[in-house]
C-alpha positions in Angstrom: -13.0 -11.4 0.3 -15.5 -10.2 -2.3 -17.2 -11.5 -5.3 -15.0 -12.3 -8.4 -16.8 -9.8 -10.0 -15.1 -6.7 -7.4 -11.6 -8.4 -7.8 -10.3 -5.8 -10.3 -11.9 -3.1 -8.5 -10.9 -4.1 -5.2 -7.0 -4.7 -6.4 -7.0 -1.1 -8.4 -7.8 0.2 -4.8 -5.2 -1.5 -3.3 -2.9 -0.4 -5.5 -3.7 2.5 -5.1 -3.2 3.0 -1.4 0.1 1.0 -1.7 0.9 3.7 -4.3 -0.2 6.8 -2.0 1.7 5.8 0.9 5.3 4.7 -1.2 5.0 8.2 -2.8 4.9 10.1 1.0 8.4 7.8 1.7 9.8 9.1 -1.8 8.8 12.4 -0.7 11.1 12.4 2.2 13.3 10.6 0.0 13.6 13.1 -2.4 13.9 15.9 -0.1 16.5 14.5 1.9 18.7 14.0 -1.3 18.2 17.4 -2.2 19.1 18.5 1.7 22.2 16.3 0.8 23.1 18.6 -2.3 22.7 21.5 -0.4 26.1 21.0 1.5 27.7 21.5 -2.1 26.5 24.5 -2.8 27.5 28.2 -2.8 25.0 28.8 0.0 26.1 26.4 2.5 29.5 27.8 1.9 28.7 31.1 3.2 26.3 29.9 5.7 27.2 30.4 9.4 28.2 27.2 12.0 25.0 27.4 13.6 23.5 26.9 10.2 25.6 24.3 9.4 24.9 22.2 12.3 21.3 23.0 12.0 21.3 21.4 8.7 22.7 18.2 10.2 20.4 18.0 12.6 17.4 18.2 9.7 19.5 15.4 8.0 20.1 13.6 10.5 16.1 13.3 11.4 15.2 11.7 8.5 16.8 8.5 9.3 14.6 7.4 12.0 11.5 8.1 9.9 13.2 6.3 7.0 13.8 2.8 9.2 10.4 2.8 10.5 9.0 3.6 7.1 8.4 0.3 5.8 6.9 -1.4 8.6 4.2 1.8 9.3 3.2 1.2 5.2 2.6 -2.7 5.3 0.4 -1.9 8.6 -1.7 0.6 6.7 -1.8 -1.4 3.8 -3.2 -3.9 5.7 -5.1 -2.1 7.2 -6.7 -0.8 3.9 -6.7 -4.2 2.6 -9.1 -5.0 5.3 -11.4 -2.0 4.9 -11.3 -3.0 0.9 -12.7 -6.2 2.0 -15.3 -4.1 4.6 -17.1 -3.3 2.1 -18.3 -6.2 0.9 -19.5 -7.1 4.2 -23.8 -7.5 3.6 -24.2 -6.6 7.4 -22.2 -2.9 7.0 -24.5 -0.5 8.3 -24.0 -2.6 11.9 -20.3 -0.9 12.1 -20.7 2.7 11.4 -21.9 6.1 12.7 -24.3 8.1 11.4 -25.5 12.0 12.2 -28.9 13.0 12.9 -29.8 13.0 9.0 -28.8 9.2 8.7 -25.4 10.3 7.1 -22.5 7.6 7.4 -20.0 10.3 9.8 -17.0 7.0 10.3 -16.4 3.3 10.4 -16.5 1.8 14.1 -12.7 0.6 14.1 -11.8 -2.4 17.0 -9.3 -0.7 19.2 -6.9 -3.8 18.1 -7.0 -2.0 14.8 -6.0 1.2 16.3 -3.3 -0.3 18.9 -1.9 -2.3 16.1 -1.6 0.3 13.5 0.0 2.4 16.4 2.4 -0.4 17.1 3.9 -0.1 13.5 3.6 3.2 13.0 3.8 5.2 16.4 7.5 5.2 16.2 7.3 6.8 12.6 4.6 9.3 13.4 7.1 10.5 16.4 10.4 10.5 14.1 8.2 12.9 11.5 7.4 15.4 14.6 11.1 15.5 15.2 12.1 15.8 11.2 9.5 18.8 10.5 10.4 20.6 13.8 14.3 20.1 12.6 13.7 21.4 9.1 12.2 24.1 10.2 14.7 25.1 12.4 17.2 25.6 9.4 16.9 28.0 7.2 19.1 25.7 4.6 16.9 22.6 5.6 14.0 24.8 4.1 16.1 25.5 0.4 14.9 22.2 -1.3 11.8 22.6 -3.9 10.2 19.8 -2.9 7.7 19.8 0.0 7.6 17.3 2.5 4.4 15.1 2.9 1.8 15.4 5.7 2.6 12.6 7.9 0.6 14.8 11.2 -2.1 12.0 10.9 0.3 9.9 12.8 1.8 11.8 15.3 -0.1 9.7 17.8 -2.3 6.6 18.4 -5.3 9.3 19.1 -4.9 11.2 15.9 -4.0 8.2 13.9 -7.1 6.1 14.9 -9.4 8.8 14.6 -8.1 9.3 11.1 -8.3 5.2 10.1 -11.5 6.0 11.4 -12.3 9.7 9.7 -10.8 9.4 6.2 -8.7 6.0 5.7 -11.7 3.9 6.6 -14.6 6.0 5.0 -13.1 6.2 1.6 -11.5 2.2 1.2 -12.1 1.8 -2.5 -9.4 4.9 -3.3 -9.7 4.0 -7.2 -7.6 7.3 -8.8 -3.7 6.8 -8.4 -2.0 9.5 -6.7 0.3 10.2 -9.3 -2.5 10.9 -11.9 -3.9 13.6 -8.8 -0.9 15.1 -9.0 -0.3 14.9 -12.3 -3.6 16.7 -12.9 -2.7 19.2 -10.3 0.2 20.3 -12.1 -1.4 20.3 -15.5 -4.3 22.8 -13.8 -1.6 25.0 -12.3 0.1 25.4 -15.7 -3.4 26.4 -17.3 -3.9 28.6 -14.7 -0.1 30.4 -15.5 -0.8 30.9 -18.9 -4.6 32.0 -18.3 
């Protein structure tokens, strides 16, 4: 969609998107594995019935967001993959908004963008509601390490297409894998620790 010459660059960002929104389903992954463990443990053993079922119900939430996973990250890959190629559109300026100083603010999205993004992931973006409200009903749903990732962005067609519009859209050419944020993240809390 670009010149030869942005192909590398334009692919990197990709890839890096792809990579951002796999790691939020490996998240849930990983924390629903961990909720799994729990039922083996010392902890669930004394917990009450109440607690017990509670925990069900947090496990039993993630399988909705799980089946719709795949289907919501192809839509906003494409998606990205179409904002990647955005930017190599001479005529830009023509699609976004800009504040009094002349500052680009978003990127004018077709409602077809919106609606379709919605289509895919709407039914995800409700199931996540459902799975943080359930986990934090449980006080053993809340044991696991591992934090679950923020998925509020699509908790409706509203919030979801103002942040295509807000944060997905404005920054296309993502070019720093998530894992290497994190990565560094961790590496600054450690220095931090022994500071």
């Amino acid at each position: 969609c670009c010149t030869p010459s942005m192909e590398v660059a334009q692919q990197l960002a990709f890839d890096c998107r792809r990579e951002e929104f796999e790691n939020k389903v490996a998240m849930l992954r990983d924390y629903l594995a961990q909720l799994n463990d729990i039922r083996s443990s010392e902890v669930y053993v004394r917990a009450s019935d109440l607690e017990k079922a509670l925990l069900e119900r947090a496990q039993f939430a993630f399988g909705p967001v799980l089946r719709h996973a795949a289907g919501c990250t192809r839509a906003l890959l494409t998606f990205a993959a179409g904002m990647i190629c955005f930017g190599c559109d001479p005529e830009w300026h023509e699609y976004v908004w800009r504040d009094a100083s002349g500052r680009v603010t978003g990127v004018k999205i077709d409602g077809e963008s919106c609606i379709y993004v919605d289509q895919h992931c709407g039914a995800f973006g409700r199931a996540a509601i459902v799975l943080v409200a359930s986990v934090m009903e449980s006080s053993l749903a809340k044991v696991p390490t591992t934090a679950l990732p923020d998925l509020s962005m699509l908790r409706d067609r509203e919030t979801a297409c103002a942040w295509l519009r807000g944060s997905l859209a404005m920054r296309p050419l993502l070019s720093f894998p998530p894992s290497a944020l994190v990565a560094r993240a961790g590496a600054a809390r450690r220095l931090n620790a022994s500071a």
